[in-house]
CSV table of C-alpha atoms and ligand atoms in Angstrom, one decimal:
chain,number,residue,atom,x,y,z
A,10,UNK,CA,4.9,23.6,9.9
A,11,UNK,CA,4.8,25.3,6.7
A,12,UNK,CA,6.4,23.6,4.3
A,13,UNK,CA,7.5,24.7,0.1
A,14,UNK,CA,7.5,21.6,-2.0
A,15,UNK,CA,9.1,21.8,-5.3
A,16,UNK,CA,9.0,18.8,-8.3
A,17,UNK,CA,10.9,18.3,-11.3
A,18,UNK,CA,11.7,14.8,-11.6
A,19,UNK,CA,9.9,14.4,-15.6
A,20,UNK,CA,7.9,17.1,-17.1
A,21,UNK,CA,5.9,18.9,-14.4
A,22,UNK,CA,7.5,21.9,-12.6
A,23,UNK,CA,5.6,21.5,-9.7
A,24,UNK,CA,5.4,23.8,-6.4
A,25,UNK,CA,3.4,23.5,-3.6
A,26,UNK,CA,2.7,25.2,0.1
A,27,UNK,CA,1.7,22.4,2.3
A,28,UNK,CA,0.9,22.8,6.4
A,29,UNK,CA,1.7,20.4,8.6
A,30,UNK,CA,1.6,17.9,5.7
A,31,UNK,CA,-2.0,17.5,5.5
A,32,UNK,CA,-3.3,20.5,4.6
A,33,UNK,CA,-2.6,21.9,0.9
A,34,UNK,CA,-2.8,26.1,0.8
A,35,UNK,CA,-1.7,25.3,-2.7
A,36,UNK,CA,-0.6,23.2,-5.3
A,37,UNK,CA,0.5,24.6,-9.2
A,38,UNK,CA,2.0,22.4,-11.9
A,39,UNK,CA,3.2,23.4,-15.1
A,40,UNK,CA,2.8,20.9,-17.5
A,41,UNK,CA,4.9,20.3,-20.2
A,42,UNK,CA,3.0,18.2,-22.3
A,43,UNK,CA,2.7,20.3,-25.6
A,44,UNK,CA,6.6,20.1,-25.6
A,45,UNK,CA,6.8,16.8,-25.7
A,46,UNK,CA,4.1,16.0,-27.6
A,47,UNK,CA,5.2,15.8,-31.1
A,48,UNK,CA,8.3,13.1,-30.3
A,49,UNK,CA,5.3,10.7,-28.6
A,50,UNK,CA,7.3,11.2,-25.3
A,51,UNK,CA,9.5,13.0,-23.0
A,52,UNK,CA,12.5,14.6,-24.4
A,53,UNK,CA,14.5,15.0,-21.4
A,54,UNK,CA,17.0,18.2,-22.9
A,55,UNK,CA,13.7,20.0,-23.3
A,56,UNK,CA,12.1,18.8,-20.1
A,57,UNK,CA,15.1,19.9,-18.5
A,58,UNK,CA,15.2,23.4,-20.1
A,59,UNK,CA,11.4,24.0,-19.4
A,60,UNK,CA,11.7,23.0,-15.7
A,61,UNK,CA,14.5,26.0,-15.6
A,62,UNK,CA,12.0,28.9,-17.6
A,63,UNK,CA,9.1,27.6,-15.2
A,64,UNK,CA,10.6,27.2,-11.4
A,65,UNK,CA,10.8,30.7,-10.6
A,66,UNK,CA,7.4,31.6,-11.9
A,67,UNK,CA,5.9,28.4,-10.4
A,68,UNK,CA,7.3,29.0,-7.3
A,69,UNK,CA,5.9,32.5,-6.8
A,70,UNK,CA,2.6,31.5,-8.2
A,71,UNK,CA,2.3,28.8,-5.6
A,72,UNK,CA,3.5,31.0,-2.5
A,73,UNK,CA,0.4,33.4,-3.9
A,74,UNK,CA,-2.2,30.8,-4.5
A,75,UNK,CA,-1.2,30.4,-0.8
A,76,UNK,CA,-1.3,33.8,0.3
A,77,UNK,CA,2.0,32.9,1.9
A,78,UNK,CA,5.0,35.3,1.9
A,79,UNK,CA,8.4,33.8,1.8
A,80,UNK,CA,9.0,34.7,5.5
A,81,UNK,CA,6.3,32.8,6.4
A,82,UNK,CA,7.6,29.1,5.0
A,83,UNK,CA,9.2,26.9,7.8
A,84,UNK,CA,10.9,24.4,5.5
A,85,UNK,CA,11.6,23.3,2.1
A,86,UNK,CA,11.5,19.8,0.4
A,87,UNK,CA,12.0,18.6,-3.1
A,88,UNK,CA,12.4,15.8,-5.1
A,89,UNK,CA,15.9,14.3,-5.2
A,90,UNK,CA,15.2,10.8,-6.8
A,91,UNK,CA,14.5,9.0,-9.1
A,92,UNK,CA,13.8,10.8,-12.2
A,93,UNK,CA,15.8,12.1,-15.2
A,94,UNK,CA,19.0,14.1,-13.4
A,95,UNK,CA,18.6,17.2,-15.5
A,96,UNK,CA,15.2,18.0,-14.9
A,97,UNK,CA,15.6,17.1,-10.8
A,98,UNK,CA,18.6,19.3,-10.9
A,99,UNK,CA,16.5,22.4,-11.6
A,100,UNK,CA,14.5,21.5,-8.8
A,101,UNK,CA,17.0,20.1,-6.8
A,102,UNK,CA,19.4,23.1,-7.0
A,103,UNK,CA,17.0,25.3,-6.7
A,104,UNK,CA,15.4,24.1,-3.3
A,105,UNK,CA,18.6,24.5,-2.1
A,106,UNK,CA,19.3,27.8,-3.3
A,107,UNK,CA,16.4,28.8,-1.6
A,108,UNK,CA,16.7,27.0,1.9
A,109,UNK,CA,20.7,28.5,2.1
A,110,UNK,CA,19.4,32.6,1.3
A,111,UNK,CA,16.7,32.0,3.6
A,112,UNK,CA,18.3,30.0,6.8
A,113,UNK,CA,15.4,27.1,6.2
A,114,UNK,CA,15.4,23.5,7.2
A,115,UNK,CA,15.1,21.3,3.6
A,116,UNK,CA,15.4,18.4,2.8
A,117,UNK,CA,15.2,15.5,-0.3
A,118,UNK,CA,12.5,13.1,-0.8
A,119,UNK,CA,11.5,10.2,-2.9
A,120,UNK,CA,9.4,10.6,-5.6
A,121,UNK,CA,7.5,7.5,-4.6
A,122,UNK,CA,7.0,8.4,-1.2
A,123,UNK,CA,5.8,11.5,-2.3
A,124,UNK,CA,3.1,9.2,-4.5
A,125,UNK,CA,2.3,7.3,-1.3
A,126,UNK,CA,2.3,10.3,0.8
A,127,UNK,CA,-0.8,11.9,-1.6
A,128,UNK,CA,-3.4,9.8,0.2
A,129,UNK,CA,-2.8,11.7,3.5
A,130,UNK,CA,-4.0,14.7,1.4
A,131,UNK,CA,-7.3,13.6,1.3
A,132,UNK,CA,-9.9,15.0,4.3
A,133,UNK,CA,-10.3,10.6,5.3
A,134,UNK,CA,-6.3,9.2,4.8
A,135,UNK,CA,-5.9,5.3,5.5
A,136,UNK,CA,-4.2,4.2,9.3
A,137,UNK,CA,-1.5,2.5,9.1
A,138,UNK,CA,-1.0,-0.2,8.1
A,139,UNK,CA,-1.9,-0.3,4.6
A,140,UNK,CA,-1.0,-1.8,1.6
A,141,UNK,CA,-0.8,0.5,-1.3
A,142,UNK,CA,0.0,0.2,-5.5
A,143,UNK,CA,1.9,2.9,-6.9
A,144,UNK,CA,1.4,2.6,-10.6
A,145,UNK,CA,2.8,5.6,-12.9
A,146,UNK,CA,4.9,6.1,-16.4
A,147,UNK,CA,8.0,4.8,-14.2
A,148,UNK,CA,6.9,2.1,-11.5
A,149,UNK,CA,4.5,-0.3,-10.7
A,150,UNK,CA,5.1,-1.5,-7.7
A,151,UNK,CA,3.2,-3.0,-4.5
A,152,UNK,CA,4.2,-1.4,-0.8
A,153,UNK,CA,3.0,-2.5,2.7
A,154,UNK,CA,3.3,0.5,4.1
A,155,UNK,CA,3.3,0.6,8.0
A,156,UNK,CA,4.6,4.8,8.7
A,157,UNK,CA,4.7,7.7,6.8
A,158,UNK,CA,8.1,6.9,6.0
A,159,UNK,CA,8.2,3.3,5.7
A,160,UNK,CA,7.6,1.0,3.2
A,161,UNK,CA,8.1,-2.8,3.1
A,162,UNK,CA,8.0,-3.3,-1.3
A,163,UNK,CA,6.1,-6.7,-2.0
A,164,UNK,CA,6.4,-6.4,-5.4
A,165,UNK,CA,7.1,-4.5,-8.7
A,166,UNK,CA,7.0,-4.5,-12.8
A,167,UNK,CA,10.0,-7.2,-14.5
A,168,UNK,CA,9.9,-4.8,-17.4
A,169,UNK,CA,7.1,-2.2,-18.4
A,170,UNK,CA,5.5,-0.1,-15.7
A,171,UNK,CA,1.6,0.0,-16.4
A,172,UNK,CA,1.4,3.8,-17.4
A,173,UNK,CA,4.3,3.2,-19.6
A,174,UNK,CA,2.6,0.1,-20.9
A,175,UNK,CA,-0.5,3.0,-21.6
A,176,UNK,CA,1.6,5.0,-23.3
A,177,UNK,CA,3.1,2.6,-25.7
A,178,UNK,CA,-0.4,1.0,-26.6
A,179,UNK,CA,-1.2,4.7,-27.9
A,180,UNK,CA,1.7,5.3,-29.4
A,181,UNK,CA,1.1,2.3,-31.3
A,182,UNK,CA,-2.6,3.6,-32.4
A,183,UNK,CA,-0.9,6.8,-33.1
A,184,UNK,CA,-3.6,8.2,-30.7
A,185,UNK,CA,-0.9,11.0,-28.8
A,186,UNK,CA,0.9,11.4,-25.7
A,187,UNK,CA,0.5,10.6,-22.7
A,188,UNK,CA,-1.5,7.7,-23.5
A,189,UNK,CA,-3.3,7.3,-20.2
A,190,UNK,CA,-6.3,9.5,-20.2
A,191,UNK,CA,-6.3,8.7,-24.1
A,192,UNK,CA,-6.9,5.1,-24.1
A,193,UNK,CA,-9.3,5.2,-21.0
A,194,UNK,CA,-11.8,7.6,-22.8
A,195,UNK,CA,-11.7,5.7,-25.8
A,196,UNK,CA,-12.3,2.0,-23.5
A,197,UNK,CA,-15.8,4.1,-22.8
A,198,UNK,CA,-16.6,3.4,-26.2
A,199,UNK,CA,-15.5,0.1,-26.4
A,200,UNK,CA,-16.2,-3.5,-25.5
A,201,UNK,CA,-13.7,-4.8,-22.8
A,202,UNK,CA,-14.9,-8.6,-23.9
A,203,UNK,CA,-14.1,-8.6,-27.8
A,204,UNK,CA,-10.8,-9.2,-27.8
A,205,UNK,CA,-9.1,-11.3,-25.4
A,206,UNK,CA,-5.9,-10.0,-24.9
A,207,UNK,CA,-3.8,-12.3,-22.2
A,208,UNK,CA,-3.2,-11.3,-18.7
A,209,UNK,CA,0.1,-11.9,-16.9
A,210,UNK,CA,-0.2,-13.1,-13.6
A,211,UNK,CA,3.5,-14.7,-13.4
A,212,UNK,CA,3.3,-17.3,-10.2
A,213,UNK,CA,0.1,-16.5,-8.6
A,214,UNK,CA,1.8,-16.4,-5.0
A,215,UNK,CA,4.4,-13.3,-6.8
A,216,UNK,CA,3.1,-9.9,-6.2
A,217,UNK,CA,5.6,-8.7,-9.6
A,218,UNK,CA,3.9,-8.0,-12.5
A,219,UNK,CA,4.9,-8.0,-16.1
A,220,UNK,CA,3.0,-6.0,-19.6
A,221,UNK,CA,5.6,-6.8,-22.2
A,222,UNK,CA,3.4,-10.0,-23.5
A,223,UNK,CA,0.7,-7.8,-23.5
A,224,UNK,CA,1.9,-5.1,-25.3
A,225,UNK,CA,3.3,-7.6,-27.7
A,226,UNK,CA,-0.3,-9.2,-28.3
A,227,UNK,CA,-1.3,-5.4,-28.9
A,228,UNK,CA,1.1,-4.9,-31.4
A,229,UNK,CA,0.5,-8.0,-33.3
A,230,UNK,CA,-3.5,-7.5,-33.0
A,231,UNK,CA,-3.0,-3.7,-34.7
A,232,UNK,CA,-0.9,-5.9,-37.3
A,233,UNK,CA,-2.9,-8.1,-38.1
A,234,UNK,CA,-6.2,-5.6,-38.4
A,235,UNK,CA,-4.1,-2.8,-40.2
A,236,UNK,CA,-7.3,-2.6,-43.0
A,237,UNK,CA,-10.2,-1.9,-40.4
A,238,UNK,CA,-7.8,-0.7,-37.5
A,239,UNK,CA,-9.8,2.6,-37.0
A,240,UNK,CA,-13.4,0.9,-35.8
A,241,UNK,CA,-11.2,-1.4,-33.7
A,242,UNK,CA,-9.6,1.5,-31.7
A,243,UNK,CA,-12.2,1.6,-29.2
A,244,UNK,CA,-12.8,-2.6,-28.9
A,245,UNK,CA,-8.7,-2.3,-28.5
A,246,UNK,CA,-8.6,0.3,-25.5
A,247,UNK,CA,-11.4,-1.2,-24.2
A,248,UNK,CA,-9.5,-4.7,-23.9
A,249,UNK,CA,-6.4,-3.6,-23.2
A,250,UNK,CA,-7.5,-1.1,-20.4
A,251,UNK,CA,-9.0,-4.4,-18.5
A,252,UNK,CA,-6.2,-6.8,-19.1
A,253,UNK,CA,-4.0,-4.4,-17.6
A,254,UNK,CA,-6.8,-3.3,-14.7
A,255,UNK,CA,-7.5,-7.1,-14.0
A,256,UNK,CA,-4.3,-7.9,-12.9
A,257,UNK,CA,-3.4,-4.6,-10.8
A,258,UNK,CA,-6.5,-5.3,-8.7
A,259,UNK,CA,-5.8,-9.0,-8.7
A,260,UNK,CA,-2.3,-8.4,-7.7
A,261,UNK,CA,-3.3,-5.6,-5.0
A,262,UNK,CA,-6.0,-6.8,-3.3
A,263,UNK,CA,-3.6,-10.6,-2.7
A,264,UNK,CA,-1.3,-8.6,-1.7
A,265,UNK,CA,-3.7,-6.7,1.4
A,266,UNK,CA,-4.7,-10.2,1.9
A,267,UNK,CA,-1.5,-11.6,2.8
A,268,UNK,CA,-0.3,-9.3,5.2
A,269,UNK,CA,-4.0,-9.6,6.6
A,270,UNK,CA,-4.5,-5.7,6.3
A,271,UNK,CA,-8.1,-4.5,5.5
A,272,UNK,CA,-7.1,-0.8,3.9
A,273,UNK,CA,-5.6,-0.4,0.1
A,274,UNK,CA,-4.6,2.5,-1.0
A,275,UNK,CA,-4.0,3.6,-5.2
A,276,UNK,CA,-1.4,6.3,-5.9
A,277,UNK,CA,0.5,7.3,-9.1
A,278,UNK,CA,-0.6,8.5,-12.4
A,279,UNK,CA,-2.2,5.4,-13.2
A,280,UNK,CA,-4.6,5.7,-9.9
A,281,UNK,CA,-6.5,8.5,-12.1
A,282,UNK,CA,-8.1,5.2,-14.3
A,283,UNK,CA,-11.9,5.3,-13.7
A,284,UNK,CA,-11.8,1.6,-14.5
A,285,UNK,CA,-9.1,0.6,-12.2
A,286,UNK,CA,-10.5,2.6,-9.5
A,287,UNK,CA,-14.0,1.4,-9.9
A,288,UNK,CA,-12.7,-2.2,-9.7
A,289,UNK,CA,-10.8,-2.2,-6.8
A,290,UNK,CA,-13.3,-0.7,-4.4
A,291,UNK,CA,-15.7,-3.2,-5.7
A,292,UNK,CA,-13.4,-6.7,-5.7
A,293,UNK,CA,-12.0,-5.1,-2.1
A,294,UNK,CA,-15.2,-4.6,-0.8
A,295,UNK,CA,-15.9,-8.2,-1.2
A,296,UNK,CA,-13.1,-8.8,1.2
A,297,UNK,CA,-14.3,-6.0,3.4
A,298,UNK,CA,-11.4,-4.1,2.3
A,299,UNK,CA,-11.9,-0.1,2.2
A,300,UNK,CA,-10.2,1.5,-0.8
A,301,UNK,CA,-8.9,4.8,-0.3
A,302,UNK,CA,-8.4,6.8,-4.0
A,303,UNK,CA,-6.5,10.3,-4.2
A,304,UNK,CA,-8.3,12.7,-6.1
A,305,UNK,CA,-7.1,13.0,-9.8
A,306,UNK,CA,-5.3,16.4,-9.5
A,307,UNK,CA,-3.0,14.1,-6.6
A,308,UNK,CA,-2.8,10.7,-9.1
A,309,UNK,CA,-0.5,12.2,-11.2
A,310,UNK,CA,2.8,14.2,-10.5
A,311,UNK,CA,2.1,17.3,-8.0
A,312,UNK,CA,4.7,19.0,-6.0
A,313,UNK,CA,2.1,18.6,-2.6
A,314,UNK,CA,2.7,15.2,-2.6
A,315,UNK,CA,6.7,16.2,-1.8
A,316,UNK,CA,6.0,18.6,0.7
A,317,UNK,CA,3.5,15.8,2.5
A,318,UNK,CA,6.2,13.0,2.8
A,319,UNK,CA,9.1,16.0,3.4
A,320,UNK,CA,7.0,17.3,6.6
A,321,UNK,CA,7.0,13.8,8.1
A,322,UNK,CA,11.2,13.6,7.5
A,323,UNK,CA,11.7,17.2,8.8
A,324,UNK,CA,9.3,16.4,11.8
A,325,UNK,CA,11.6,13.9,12.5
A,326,UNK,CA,14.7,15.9,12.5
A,327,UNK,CA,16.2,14.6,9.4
A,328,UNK,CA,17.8,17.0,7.0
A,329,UNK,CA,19.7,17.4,3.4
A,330,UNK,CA,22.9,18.9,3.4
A,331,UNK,CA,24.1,21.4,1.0
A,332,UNK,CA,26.4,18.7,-1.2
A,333,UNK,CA,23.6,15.8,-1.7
A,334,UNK,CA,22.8,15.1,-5.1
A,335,UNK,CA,20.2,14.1,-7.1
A,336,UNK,CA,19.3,9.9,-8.3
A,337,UNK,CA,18.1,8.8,-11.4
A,338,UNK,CA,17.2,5.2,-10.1
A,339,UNK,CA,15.6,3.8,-6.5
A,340,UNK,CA,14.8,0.3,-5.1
A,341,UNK,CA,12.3,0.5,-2.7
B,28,KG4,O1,2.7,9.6,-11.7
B,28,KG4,P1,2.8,10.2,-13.1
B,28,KG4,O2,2.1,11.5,-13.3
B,28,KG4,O3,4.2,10.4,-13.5
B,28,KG4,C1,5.2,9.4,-13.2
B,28,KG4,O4,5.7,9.4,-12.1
B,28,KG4,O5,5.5,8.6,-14.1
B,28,KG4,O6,2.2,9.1,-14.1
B,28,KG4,C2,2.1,9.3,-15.4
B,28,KG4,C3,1.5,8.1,-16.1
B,28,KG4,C4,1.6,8.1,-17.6
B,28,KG4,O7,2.1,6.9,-18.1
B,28,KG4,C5,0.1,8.3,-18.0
B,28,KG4,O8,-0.2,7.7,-19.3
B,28,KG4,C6,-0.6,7.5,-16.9
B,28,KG4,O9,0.2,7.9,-15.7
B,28,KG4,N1,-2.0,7.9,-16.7
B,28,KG4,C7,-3.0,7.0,-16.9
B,28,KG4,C8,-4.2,7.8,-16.7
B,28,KG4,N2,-3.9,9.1,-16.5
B,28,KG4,C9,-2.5,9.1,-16.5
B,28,KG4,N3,-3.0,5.7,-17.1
B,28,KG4,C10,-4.2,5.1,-17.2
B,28,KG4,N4,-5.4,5.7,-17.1
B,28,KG4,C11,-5.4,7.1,-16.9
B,28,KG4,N5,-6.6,7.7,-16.8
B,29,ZN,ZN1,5.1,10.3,-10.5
């Protein structure tokens, strides 16, 4: 089944032609990062206003890359939730535009089981079960995930996701938006082991996490060094980067041990950390535990990721209907 995937839930018009939902033909994302840039984060008016200049174009660049005509496409899935509601209703109301004038199946997916879906666009995807963190700008959260479109949730952030908690730390070293990549460049140059910022591990048997201490200490550290801040930068992202690392991988790899499952997978923006990435595999090896990593292009938000997890609904028979609408918030 060929399936259009379309994603606008922040500040990436995203489209996608994905068969069978393994198998990407193509994948193009507009970012809208130079937008947002100068207000240190995502302005959602403008987001939203982007995503409605860009679908179109996206769209027919993606059915191209894929040398697909519009005939050609079996189905049609989209992001419905969570996000921010103007920028999902571009997307939203467009996939459905486009399934009605063409007689297609579609239907709404989660943006976080799009995230957990990427994996199964790599050539070697994890069996089931697995146990998989999902760290972005929105969520940190721990899944045992036992079907394509199941997901027991083990755990979760009390307060800052870890890309948000990124974001902020380079916000606060005025080093630009998004802070992500930023700070994990600049932890090459540093020394994780000069400062020792604290590590939140709440009750060790909890799989929830919490970085608002640590963000804190951050703050108070730049405070407190404001006359030779700019040779600390590095020594900062450095330590930062593995406080924040140490307790993901911690947190992850109990998790897998708990429900005795020997596969972890790492989705979401924050999955693109060289650090993190490198630690897991290592610390899960130990426990004979196989890591399986997206590439980057998958880590962050991409519209293939949507079409993955909407071909395993569709397969199933399930379908959106014309008067759904779009969520800003989702516990799973
Ligand atoms: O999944 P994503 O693209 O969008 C959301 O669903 O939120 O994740 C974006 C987040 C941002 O907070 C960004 O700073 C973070 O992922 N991120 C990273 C890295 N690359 C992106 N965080 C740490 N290290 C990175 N290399
Ligand atoms: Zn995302």
């Amino acid at each position: 089944m060929i399936v259009l995937g379309i994603e606008t839930s922040c500040d990436e018009t995203a489209a996608a032609v994905v068969a069978d939902g393994c198998r990407i033909l193509s994948s193009v994302v507009s970012s809208q990062v130079a937008v947002h840039r100068p207000f240190g984060g995502v302005v959602p008016e403008l987001a939203s206003r982007k995503h409605i200049e860009a679908i179109v174009p996206v769209v027919r660049q993606a059915l191209s890359e894929g040398g697909i005509s519009q005939a050609e496409l079996e189905a049609v899935a989209v992001t419905q939730g969570p996000g921010l509601i103007g920028s999902l209703l571009v997307g939203f109301s467009f996939a459905k535009a486009f399934a009605m004038v063409r007689g297609l199946p579609w239907i709404g997916v989660s943006h976080l089981e799009g995230h957990i879906n990427s994996v199964f666009l790599e050539p070697d995807p994890p069996a089931f079960p697995f146990t998989t963190l999902l760290a972005s700008g929105g969520h940190t959260s721990i899944y045992h995930v036992t079907s394509h479109t199941q997901f027991d949730l083990m755990g979760q952030t009390r307060d800052d996701a870890a890309g948000e908690a990124f974001d902020k730390v380079a916000k606060m070293l005025d080093l630009g938006y998004p802070g992500g990549g930023i700070i994990s460049k600049l932890a090459q140059e540093g020394d994780p082991t000069q400062i020792p910022f604290p590590r939140s591990y709440l009750d060790r048997s909890s799989f929830d996490f919490s970085f608002s201490g640590l963000k804190t200490a951050v703050g108070r550290y730049i405070r407190d060094h404001s006359r030779d801040l700019a040779e600390r930068i590095p020594d900062i992202a450095a330590g930062f980067q593995e406080a924040v690392v140490d307790v993901l991988a911690y947190k992850v790899i109990e998790a897998a041990v708990c429900k005795k499952c020997n596969r972890i997978a790492l989705v979401g923006g924050v999955a693109a950390n060289g650090r993190l990435r490198e630690k897991v595999t290592v610390d899960a090896r130990k426990k004979g535990i196989s890591v399986y990593l997206p590439g980057h292009d998958l880590c962050g938000d991409n519209a293939a990721m949507i079409a993955a997890a909407g071909y395993h609904h569709l397969a199933n028979g399930a379908r959106s209907d014309f008067d759904d609408d779009v969520y800003s918030r989702q516990a799973i």
